[in-house]
Short mmCIF file of C-alpha atoms in Angstrom, two decimals:
data_model
loop_
_atom_site.label_atom_id
_atom_site.label_comp_id
_atom_site.label_asym_id
_atom_site.label_seq_id
_atom_site.Cartn_x
_atom_site.Cartn_y
_atom_site.Cartn_z
CA UNK Y 7 -7.02 -50.50 -41.83
CA UNK Y 8 -5.37 -52.82 -39.32
CA UNK Y 9 -3.15 -50.02 -38.08
CA UNK Y 10 -6.13 -47.72 -37.67
CA UNK Y 11 -8.11 -50.31 -35.72
CA UNK Y 12 -5.08 -51.08 -33.56
CA UNK Y 13 -4.59 -47.37 -32.84
CA UNK Y 14 -8.24 -47.00 -31.87
CA UNK Y 15 -8.03 -50.00 -29.53
CA UNK Y 16 -4.85 -48.66 -27.94
CA UNK Y 17 -6.44 -45.24 -27.45
CA UNK Y 18 -9.57 -46.79 -25.94
CA UNK Y 19 -7.48 -48.97 -23.62
CA UNK Y 20 -5.42 -45.96 -22.51
CA UNK Y 21 -8.57 -43.99 -21.76
CA UNK Y 22 -10.02 -46.91 -19.84
CA UNK Y 23 -6.91 -47.37 -17.73
CA UNK Y 24 -6.68 -43.65 -17.01
CA UNK Y 25 -10.02 -43.62 -15.18
CA UNK Y 26 -11.10 -45.80 -12.24
CA UNK Y 27 -13.22 -48.79 -13.13
CA UNK Y 28 -16.39 -49.39 -11.17
CA UNK Y 29 -17.45 -52.73 -9.74
CA UNK Y 30 -21.08 -53.77 -9.51
CA UNK Y 31 -21.08 -53.12 -5.75
CA UNK Y 32 -19.71 -49.59 -6.21
CA UNK Y 33 -22.32 -48.81 -8.86
CA UNK Y 34 -25.14 -50.02 -6.60
CA UNK Y 35 -23.87 -48.06 -3.60
CA UNK Y 36 -23.54 -44.90 -5.69
CA UNK Y 37 -27.08 -45.34 -7.00
CA UNK Y 38 -28.53 -45.85 -3.52
CA UNK Y 39 -26.99 -42.56 -2.44
CA UNK Y 40 -27.90 -40.49 -5.51
CA UNK Y 41 -30.96 -42.08 -7.14
CA UNK Y 42 -33.92 -39.68 -7.36
CA UNK Y 43 -36.54 -42.28 -6.44
CA UNK Y 44 -34.57 -43.13 -3.29
CA UNK Y 45 -34.53 -39.45 -2.35
CA UNK Y 46 -38.29 -39.31 -2.88
CA UNK Y 47 -38.69 -42.28 -0.52
CA UNK Y 48 -36.56 -40.45 2.06
CA UNK Y 49 -38.83 -37.41 1.84
CA UNK Y 50 -41.91 -39.63 2.20
CA UNK Y 51 -40.36 -41.11 5.35
CA UNK Y 52 -39.80 -37.61 6.71
CA UNK Y 53 -43.49 -36.86 6.11
CA UNK Y 54 -44.41 -39.92 8.17
CA UNK Y 55 -42.15 -38.66 10.96
CA UNK Y 56 -43.83 -35.26 10.84
CA UNK Y 57 -47.24 -36.94 11.10
CA UNK Y 58 -46.00 -38.89 14.14
CA UNK Y 59 -44.80 -35.68 15.80
CA UNK Y 60 -48.18 -34.09 15.10
CA UNK Y 61 -50.02 -37.08 16.63
CA UNK Y 62 -47.85 -36.90 19.75
CA UNK Y 63 -48.49 -33.16 20.02
CA UNK Y 64 -52.22 -33.78 20.42
CA UNK Y 65 -51.52 -34.98 23.97
CA UNK Y 66 -50.22 -31.51 24.90
CA UNK Y 67 -52.49 -28.63 25.97
CA UNK Y 68 -53.43 -25.98 23.43
CA UNK Y 69 -52.62 -22.38 24.38
CA UNK Y 70 -54.21 -19.43 22.58
CA UNK Y 71 -53.80 -15.67 23.04
CA UNK Y 72 -55.89 -12.95 21.43
CA UNK Y 73 -55.53 -9.20 21.17
CA UNK Y 74 -58.21 -7.03 19.64
CA UNK Y 75 -58.79 -3.34 19.07
CA UNK Y 76 -62.04 -1.66 18.05
CA UNK Y 77 -62.86 1.95 17.18
CA UNK Y 78 -66.54 2.86 17.55
CA UNK Y 79 -68.21 5.99 16.21
CA UNK Y 80 -71.88 6.85 16.25
CA UNK Y 81 -74.40 5.02 18.43
CA UNK Y 82 -72.79 2.34 20.64
CA UNK Y 83 -72.97 0.80 24.14
CA UNK Y 84 -70.93 2.44 26.86
CA UNK Y 85 -69.23 -0.38 28.85
CA UNK Y 86 -69.06 1.81 31.96
CA UNK Y 87 -72.80 2.56 32.17
CA UNK Y 88 -74.05 -0.25 29.88
CA UNK Y 89 -76.16 2.35 28.14
CA UNK Y 90 -76.19 3.80 24.66
CA UNK Y 91 -73.92 6.64 23.71
CA UNK Y 92 -73.23 8.49 20.51
CA UNK Y 93 -69.63 9.52 21.13
CA UNK Y 94 -66.55 7.97 19.56
CA UNK Y 95 -64.86 5.31 21.71
CA UNK Y 96 -61.82 3.08 21.59
CA UNK Y 97 -61.98 -0.51 22.88
CA UNK Y 98 -58.99 -2.83 23.42
CA UNK Y 99 -59.28 -6.45 24.62
CA UNK Y 100 -56.76 -9.12 25.69
CA UNK Y 101 -57.39 -12.80 26.40
CA UNK Y 102 -55.48 -16.06 26.87
CA UNK Y 103 -56.80 -19.57 27.32
CA UNK Y 104 -55.56 -23.12 27.79
CA UNK Y 105 -57.55 -26.20 26.74
CA UNK Y 106 -56.76 -29.87 27.29
CA UNK Y 107 -58.82 -32.88 26.16
CA UNK Y 108 -59.08 -35.34 29.04
CA UNK Y 109 -60.90 -38.22 27.36
CA UNK Y 110 -61.70 -38.77 23.68
CA UNK Y 111 -62.32 -42.50 23.48
CA UNK Y 112 -58.56 -43.15 23.03
CA UNK Y 113 -58.69 -41.39 19.67
CA UNK Y 114 -55.34 -39.69 20.18
CA UNK Y 115 -53.71 -42.88 21.42
CA UNK Y 116 -54.72 -44.88 18.35
CA UNK Y 117 -53.71 -41.99 16.09
CA UNK Y 118 -50.23 -42.02 17.65
CA UNK Y 119 -49.92 -45.80 17.24
CA UNK Y 120 -51.05 -45.54 13.62
CA UNK Y 121 -48.45 -42.82 13.02
CA UNK Y 122 -45.71 -44.98 14.56
CA UNK Y 123 -46.70 -47.87 12.29
CA UNK Y 124 -46.60 -45.49 9.32
CA UNK Y 125 -43.06 -44.44 10.23
CA UNK Y 126 -41.95 -48.09 10.33
CA UNK Y 127 -43.72 -48.62 7.01
CA UNK Y 128 -41.84 -45.65 5.60
CA UNK Y 129 -38.52 -47.15 6.70
CA UNK Y 130 -39.36 -50.40 4.92
CA UNK Y 131 -40.54 -48.50 1.83
CA UNK Y 132 -37.21 -46.68 1.76
CA UNK Y 133 -35.27 -49.93 2.07
CA UNK Y 134 -37.39 -51.54 -0.62
CA UNK Y 135 -36.70 -48.63 -2.96
CA UNK Y 136 -32.99 -48.87 -2.19
CA UNK Y 137 -32.99 -52.60 -2.93
CA UNK Y 138 -35.03 -52.15 -6.10
CA UNK Y 139 -32.66 -49.42 -7.26
CA UNK Y 140 -29.71 -51.70 -6.57
CA UNK Y 141 -31.34 -54.50 -8.57
CA UNK Y 142 -32.03 -52.16 -11.49
CA UNK Y 143 -28.42 -50.99 -11.43
CA UNK Y 144 -27.18 -54.58 -11.24
CA UNK Y 145 -29.23 -55.51 -14.30
CA UNK Y 146 -27.97 -52.45 -16.17
CA UNK Y 147 -24.41 -53.25 -15.08
CA UNK Y 148 -24.76 -56.82 -16.37
CA UNK Y 149 -26.05 -55.50 -19.69
CA UNK Y 150 -22.96 -53.29 -20.00
CA UNK Y 151 -20.63 -56.19 -19.20
CA UNK Y 152 -22.47 -58.39 -21.69
CA UNK Y 153 -22.28 -55.77 -24.43
CA UNK Y 154 -18.59 -55.20 -23.68
CA UNK Y 155 -18.03 -58.93 -24.08
CA UNK Y 156 -19.96 -58.92 -27.34
CA UNK Y 157 -17.86 -56.00 -28.62
CA UNK Y 158 -14.67 -57.92 -27.81
CA UNK Y 159 -16.01 -61.04 -29.55
CA UNK Y 160 -17.04 -58.99 -32.58
CA UNK Y 161 -13.59 -57.38 -32.74
CA UNK Y 162 -11.94 -60.81 -32.52
CA UNK Y 163 -14.24 -62.00 -35.27
CA UNK Y 164 -13.27 -58.99 -37.38
CA UNK Y 165 -9.57 -59.71 -36.91
CA UNK Y 166 -10.12 -63.36 -37.84
CA UNK Y 167 -11.96 -62.43 -41.02
CA UNK Y 168 -9.19 -59.96 -41.94
CA UNK Y 169 -6.60 -62.68 -41.55
CA UNK Y 170 -8.80 -65.12 -43.43
CA UNK Y 171 -9.32 -62.61 -46.23
CA UNK Y 172 -5.57 -62.13 -46.70
CA UNK Y 173 -4.99 -65.87 -46.72
CA UNK Y 174 -7.81 -66.43 -49.21
CA UNK Y 175 -6.38 -63.81 -51.56
CA UNK Y 176 -2.99 -65.48 -51.36
CA UNK Y 177 -4.57 -68.84 -52.06
CA UNK Y 178 -6.35 -67.29 -55.03
CA UNK Y 179 -3.06 -66.09 -56.44
CA UNK Y 180 -1.63 -69.61 -56.33
CA UNK Y 181 -4.84 -71.03 -57.82
CA UNK Y 182 -6.13 -72.89 -54.78
CA UNK Y 183 -9.14 -70.60 -54.26
CA UNK Y 184 -11.51 -68.98 -56.74
CA UNK Y 185 -12.75 -65.42 -57.01
CA UNK Y 186 -16.09 -66.59 -55.61
CA UNK Y 187 -14.33 -67.72 -52.43
CA UNK Y 188 -12.65 -64.31 -52.10
CA UNK Y 189 -15.96 -62.53 -52.62
CA UNK Y 190 -17.63 -64.73 -50.00
CA UNK Y 191 -14.89 -64.00 -47.44
CA UNK Y 192 -15.09 -60.29 -48.26
CA UNK Y 193 -18.81 -60.47 -47.52
CA UNK Y 194 -18.06 -62.15 -44.20
CA UNK Y 195 -15.51 -59.42 -43.41
CA UNK Y 196 -18.06 -56.69 -44.14
CA UNK Y 197 -20.58 -58.49 -41.96
CA UNK Y 198 -18.05 -58.70 -39.10
CA UNK Y 199 -17.25 -55.00 -39.48
CA UNK Y 200 -20.94 -54.15 -39.32
CA UNK Y 201 -21.37 -56.34 -36.23
CA UNK Y 202 -18.60 -54.45 -34.43
CA UNK Y 203 -20.36 -51.14 -35.11
CA UNK Y 204 -23.72 -52.56 -34.01
CA UNK Y 205 -22.34 -53.97 -30.76
CA UNK Y 206 -20.55 -50.71 -30.00
CA UNK Y 207 -23.84 -48.82 -30.39
CA UNK Y 208 -25.55 -51.30 -28.07
CA UNK Y 209 -22.75 -50.81 -25.54
CA UNK Y 210 -23.16 -47.03 -25.69
CA UNK Y 211 -26.91 -47.38 -25.07
CA UNK Y 212 -26.30 -49.78 -22.18
CA UNK Y 213 -23.86 -47.31 -20.60
CA UNK Y 214 -26.44 -44.54 -20.86
CA UNK Y 215 -29.01 -46.74 -19.16
CA UNK Y 216 -26.58 -47.58 -16.37
CA UNK Y 217 -25.78 -43.90 -15.80
CA UNK Y 218 -29.48 -43.09 -15.68
CA UNK Y 219 -30.20 -45.79 -13.09
CA UNK Y 220 -27.24 -44.59 -11.02
CA UNK Y 221 -28.17 -40.90 -11.36
CA UNK Y 222 -24.64 -40.52 -12.70
CA UNK Y 223 -23.82 -37.49 -14.91
CA UNK Y 224 -24.52 -38.56 -18.47
CA UNK Y 225 -21.70 -36.44 -19.87
CA UNK Y 226 -19.04 -38.02 -17.63
CA UNK Y 227 -17.22 -41.16 -18.66
CA UNK Y 228 -17.90 -44.39 -16.81
CA UNK Y 229 -15.87 -47.59 -17.05
CA UNK Y 230 -16.89 -50.84 -15.36
CA UNK Y 231 -14.87 -53.85 -14.34
CA UNK Y 232 -16.15 -57.23 -15.38
CA UNK Y 233 -17.18 -59.49 -12.49
CA UNK Y 234 -15.09 -62.21 -14.10
CA UNK Y 235 -11.95 -60.12 -13.64
CA UNK Y 236 -13.05 -59.34 -10.09
CA UNK Y 237 -13.62 -63.03 -9.44
CA UNK Y 238 -10.20 -63.98 -10.78
CA UNK Y 239 -8.59 -61.45 -8.41
CA UNK Y 240 -10.19 -63.37 -5.55
CA UNK Y 241 -8.97 -66.75 -6.89
CA UNK Y 242 -12.25 -68.22 -7.99
CA UNK Y 243 -14.26 -68.44 -11.19
CA UNK Y 244 -17.60 -66.63 -11.39
CA UNK Y 245 -20.61 -68.71 -12.30
CA UNK Y 246 -19.33 -72.07 -11.09
CA UNK Y 247 -17.80 -70.81 -7.85
CA UNK Y 248 -21.20 -69.87 -6.46
CA UNK Y 249 -22.39 -73.47 -6.64
CA UNK Y 250 -20.76 -74.34 -3.32
CA UNK Y 251 -23.23 -71.95 -1.64
CA UNK Y 252 -26.36 -73.48 -3.14
CA UNK Y 253 -27.12 -75.42 0.03
CA UNK Y 254 -26.69 -72.27 2.13
CA UNK Y 255 -29.36 -70.36 0.16
CA UNK Y 256 -32.74 -72.05 0.18
CA UNK Y 257 -35.81 -71.11 -1.90
CA UNK Y 258 -37.93 -69.36 0.71
CA UNK Y 259 -39.08 -65.77 1.16
CA UNK Y 260 -38.00 -64.23 4.43
CA UNK Y 261 -40.66 -62.50 6.58
CA UNK Y 262 -38.08 -59.69 6.92
CA UNK Y 263 -38.38 -58.78 3.25
CA UNK Y 264 -39.01 -55.01 3.08
CA UNK Y 265 -42.07 -55.32 0.84
CA UNK Y 266 -43.62 -57.86 3.21
CA UNK Y 267 -42.71 -55.74 6.23
CA UNK Y 268 -44.25 -52.73 4.56
CA UNK Y 269 -47.51 -54.62 4.01
CA UNK Y 270 -47.49 -55.81 7.63
CA UNK Y 271 -47.07 -52.30 9.00
CA UNK Y 272 -49.86 -51.16 6.69
CA UNK Y 273 -52.11 -53.75 8.37
CA UNK Y 274 -51.11 -52.44 11.79
CA UNK Y 275 -51.69 -48.83 10.79
CA UNK Y 276 -55.11 -49.65 9.30
CA UNK Y 277 -56.10 -51.50 12.47
CA UNK Y 278 -55.37 -48.44 14.62
CA UNK Y 279 -57.18 -46.19 12.16
CA UNK Y 280 -60.20 -48.50 12.53
CA UNK Y 281 -60.00 -48.17 16.33
CA UNK Y 282 -59.61 -44.41 15.91
CA UNK Y 283 -62.84 -44.28 13.88
CA UNK Y 284 -64.71 -46.30 16.52
CA UNK Y 285 -63.49 -43.86 19.18
CA UNK Y 286 -65.82 -41.27 17.65
CA UNK Y 287 -68.74 -43.13 19.29
CA UNK Y 288 -67.51 -42.19 22.78
CA UNK Y 289 -68.15 -38.85 24.47
CA UNK Y 290 -65.28 -36.40 24.81
CA UNK Y 291 -64.33 -34.52 27.95
CA UNK Y 292 -62.08 -31.47 27.93
CA UNK Y 293 -60.89 -28.84 30.40
CA UNK Y 294 -60.25 -25.19 29.68
CA UNK Y 295 -59.01 -22.17 31.62
CA UNK Y 296 -58.29 -18.61 30.68
CA UNK Y 297 -58.15 -14.95 31.58
CA UNK Y 298 -59.16 -11.74 29.84
CA UNK Y 299 -59.02 -7.99 30.35
CA UNK Y 300 -60.07 -4.85 28.49
CA UNK Y 301 -59.22 -1.22 28.07
CA UNK Y 302 -61.89 1.38 27.20
CA UNK Y 303 -61.64 5.06 26.46
CA UNK Y 304 -64.08 7.71 25.31
CA UNK Y 305 -62.23 9.82 22.81
CA UNK Y 306 -61.87 13.56 23.22
CA UNK Y 307 -62.18 13.30 27.01
CA UNK Y 308 -59.63 13.51 29.80
CA UNK Y 309 -61.57 11.55 32.47
CA UNK Y 310 -60.65 8.02 31.28
CA UNK Y 311 -58.74 5.75 33.64
CA UNK Y 312 -55.16 4.86 32.77
CA UNK Y 313 -54.34 1.77 30.72
CA UNK Y 314 -52.53 0.04 33.61
CA UNK Y 315 -55.37 0.58 36.05
CA UNK Y 316 -58.04 -0.67 33.65
CA UNK Y 317 -55.85 -3.62 32.64
CA UNK Y 318 -55.68 -4.69 36.29
CA UNK Y 319 -59.25 -3.85 37.34
CA UNK Y 320 -60.90 -5.48 34.30
CA UNK Y 321 -58.91 -8.72 34.62
CA UNK Y 322 -61.09 -11.85 34.77
CA UNK Y 323 -60.36 -15.58 35.00
CA UNK Y 324 -62.41 -18.65 34.21
CA UNK Y 325 -62.23 -22.46 34.37
CA UNK Y 326 -64.52 -24.67 32.30
CA UNK Y 327 -65.36 -28.31 31.67
CA UNK Y 328 -66.92 -29.44 28.40
CA UNK Y 329 -68.60 -32.81 27.81
CA UNK Y 330 -69.56 -33.57 24.21
CA UNK Y 331 -71.82 -36.56 23.57
CA UNK Y 332 -72.33 -37.71 19.95
CA UNK Y 333 -75.99 -38.46 19.29
CA UNK Y 334 -76.63 -38.21 15.57
CA UNK Y 335 -74.44 -36.76 12.84
CA UNK Y 336 -76.19 -38.01 9.72
CA UNK Y 337 -74.51 -41.47 9.76
CA UNK Y 338 -71.02 -40.04 9.31
CA UNK Y 339 -69.51 -41.95 12.25
CA UNK Y 340 -71.01 -45.26 11.14
CA UNK Y 341 -69.82 -44.71 7.57
CA UNK Y 342 -66.30 -43.84 8.72
CA UNK Y 343 -66.14 -46.95 10.93
CA UNK Y 344 -67.30 -49.20 8.10
CA UNK Y 345 -64.83 -47.63 5.68
CA UNK Y 346 -61.95 -47.98 8.16
CA UNK Y 347 -62.86 -51.64 8.76
CA UNK Y 348 -62.85 -52.32 5.02
CA UNK Y 349 -59.44 -50.64 4.72
CA UNK Y 350 -58.13 -52.92 7.47
CA UNK Y 351 -59.49 -56.03 5.73
CA UNK Y 352 -58.03 -54.81 2.43
CA UNK Y 353 -54.64 -54.39 4.09
CA UNK Y 354 -54.86 -57.96 5.46
CA UNK Y 355 -55.66 -59.33 2.02
CA UNK Y 356 -52.85 -57.27 0.50
CA UNK Y 357 -50.42 -58.76 3.03
CA UNK Y 358 -51.43 -62.32 2.19
CA UNK Y 359 -51.25 -61.56 -1.54
CA UNK Y 360 -47.81 -59.98 -1.22
CA UNK Y 361 -46.55 -62.96 0.80
CA UNK Y 362 -47.74 -65.45 -1.82
CA UNK Y 363 -46.35 -63.33 -4.65
CA UNK Y 364 -42.92 -62.97 -3.05
CA UNK Y 365 -42.81 -66.68 -2.22
CA UNK Y 366 -43.52 -67.51 -5.87
CA UNK Y 367 -40.96 -65.01 -7.18
CA UNK Y 368 -38.32 -66.29 -4.77
CA UNK Y 369 -38.79 -69.90 -5.86
CA UNK Y 370 -38.75 -68.87 -9.52
CA UNK Y 371 -35.52 -66.93 -9.00
CA UNK Y 372 -33.96 -69.89 -7.17
CA UNK Y 373 -34.94 -72.29 -9.97
CA UNK Y 374 -33.59 -69.87 -12.58
CA UNK Y 375 -30.36 -69.58 -10.62
CA UNK Y 376 -29.93 -73.35 -10.48
CA UNK Y 377 -30.76 -73.60 -14.17
CA UNK Y 378 -28.20 -70.99 -15.18
CA UNK Y 379 -25.54 -72.67 -13.06
CA UNK Y 380 -26.16 -75.96 -14.86
CA UNK Y 381 -26.30 -74.24 -18.24
CA UNK Y 382 -22.98 -72.56 -17.48
CA UNK Y 383 -21.28 -75.91 -16.95
CA UNK Y 384 -22.84 -77.27 -20.14
CA UNK Y 385 -21.95 -74.20 -22.18
CA UNK Y 386 -18.32 -74.38 -21.05
CA UNK Y 387 -18.14 -77.82 -22.64
CA UNK Y 388 -20.02 -76.65 -25.73
CA UNK Y 389 -17.67 -73.69 -26.25
CA UNK Y 390 -14.68 -76.04 -26.02
CA UNK Y 391 -16.27 -78.40 -28.58
CA UNK Y 392 -17.28 -75.57 -30.95
CA UNK Y 393 -13.79 -74.06 -30.69
CA UNK Y 394 -12.24 -77.38 -31.66
CA UNK Y 395 -14.69 -77.74 -34.55
CA UNK Y 396 -13.82 -74.26 -35.78
CA UNK Y 397 -10.10 -74.94 -35.64
CA UNK Y 398 -10.50 -78.17 -37.60
CA UNK Y 399 -12.71 -76.48 -40.21
CA UNK Y 400 -10.21 -73.63 -40.49
CA UNK Y 401 -7.34 -75.99 -41.24
CA UNK Y 402 -9.50 -77.92 -43.70
CA UNK Y 403 -10.35 -74.64 -45.41
CA UNK Y 404 -6.69 -73.81 -45.86
CA UNK Y 405 -6.12 -77.29 -47.30
CA UNK Y 406 -9.10 -76.91 -49.63
CA UNK Y 407 -11.19 -79.57 -47.91
CA UNK Y 408 -14.00 -77.21 -46.81
CA UNK Y 409 -15.66 -74.10 -48.14
CA UNK Y 410 -15.90 -70.58 -46.76
CA UNK Y 411 -19.56 -71.27 -46.00
CA UNK Y 412 -18.59 -74.17 -43.73
CA UNK Y 413 -16.03 -71.99 -42.00
CA UNK Y 414 -18.56 -69.18 -41.55
CA UNK Y 415 -21.11 -71.61 -40.11
CA UNK Y 416 -18.72 -73.03 -37.51
CA UNK Y 417 -17.46 -69.54 -36.66
CA UNK Y 418 -20.99 -68.25 -36.12
CA UNK Y 419 -21.79 -71.30 -33.99
CA UNK Y 420 -18.72 -70.67 -31.84
CA UNK Y 421 -19.59 -66.99 -31.43
CA UNK Y 422 -23.14 -67.88 -30.43
CA UNK Y 423 -21.88 -70.41 -27.87
CA UNK Y 424 -19.51 -67.84 -26.34
CA UNK Y 425 -22.29 -65.27 -26.13
CA UNK Y 426 -24.62 -67.80 -24.51
CA UNK Y 427 -21.93 -68.77 -22.00
CA UNK Y 428 -21.38 -65.13 -21.11
CA UNK Y 429 -25.10 -64.60 -20.70
CA UNK Y 430 -25.49 -67.70 -18.49
CA UNK Y 431 -22.67 -66.62 -16.20
CA UNK Y 432 -24.02 -63.11 -15.83
CA UNK Y 433 -27.61 -64.24 -15.30
CA UNK Y 434 -26.47 -66.75 -12.66
CA UNK Y 435 -24.97 -63.83 -10.76
CA UNK Y 436 -28.13 -61.73 -11.14
CA UNK Y 437 -30.46 -64.55 -10.09
CA UNK Y 438 -28.36 -65.32 -7.00
CA UNK Y 439 -28.59 -61.69 -5.90
CA UNK Y 440 -32.32 -61.79 -6.61
CA UNK Y 441 -32.73 -64.81 -4.33
CA UNK Y 442 -30.75 -63.02 -1.63
CA UNK Y 443 -33.04 -60.01 -2.07
CA UNK Y 444 -36.19 -62.10 -1.60
CA UNK Y 445 -34.65 -63.59 1.54
CA UNK Y 446 -34.39 -60.13 3.08
CA UNK Y 447 -30.64 -59.66 2.59
CA UNK Y 448 -29.17 -56.32 1.64
CA UNK Y 449 -27.45 -56.85 -1.71
CA UNK Y 450 -25.80 -53.44 -2.06
CA UNK Y 451 -23.57 -53.69 1.03
CA UNK Y 452 -20.66 -55.96 1.71
#
């Protein structure tokens, strides 16, 4: 059994070394580029840009051209004599016109400003989605690292129980241990074997979750590098090393946070939409100009003028001015103004609510970060004490001064302390990045 387990570990290590190992930063950057929700935010931003282009186009004149053809048979009006005729005729008309609104109560101007604010809001929504995706990937990455650490601890525990089982059987042969002690250690060995399988299943599930958050192919292999190994390569210890930057990161929410910026641009956009609704109370003035011509022919006759001559002789031009004054439209304008005003006030309230919420979350994350840093220091000491207690109990067990139950209790306590230390270190890293996120920093770039 030991040879089989050793062969499996060697094979797993060889497979891991054969493929590149991903850091947390690399996983977040990959997710920002490939995540489906980020791509949806990019498409939403493009829609805002299209709306802005459309709003700017309203300042340009509108040009229309029309071509029509009509075949008349039976009783109809002769355009040459303006009298009735009962012969078949063919009528062809051409027209082109240009229209330009001169004044519309600044409706177009406010629509353009609202569209510009929407584009800025779309940029912030995209950045927020990128940051949120990076945070989700970071949490999934931490879960993978934690489960990998738990697998290693469970495998170490299994090896210890195997060694303990062999020693207990030897002690039974010399009469220093009873069959009950051997059975108890065998039970502990089976429990350790089960724990290895359970932790490996949890690790597989955590890897699937990480791949999903990254939009990484689920069938491809993915190996991660522990941030502790990464920290050691840069000559400092993760968890405690971040404490020297506590004074540099204060518990406040930056006004540049993308969610707060998004709410602010929503207020600006709603304000211009309110002004746009009030512009409907003003009269509108527009200019128009155009030209038209026709071609007419009585069928089955040879006396009709040529197409070119009629096209030139029937040509007409016109210039027009239109003034539209709103008087009463069944309270639609008043209702739209009131609704737009309420939307603006709702956006203002949403901004204040978002600011208070982010401020609270930032302070909570900062307090959690400080707490995990302190817990890390305390758990380092506890792991050292529990390790010493386990070693002493182990030697006492070999000398017959303690039971297998005592050894199992101290071993479980040591394993729990190691797991808690690992969790505190990882959560300290996550909470620090969360504080940086609330302060408007981009966590997925160097």
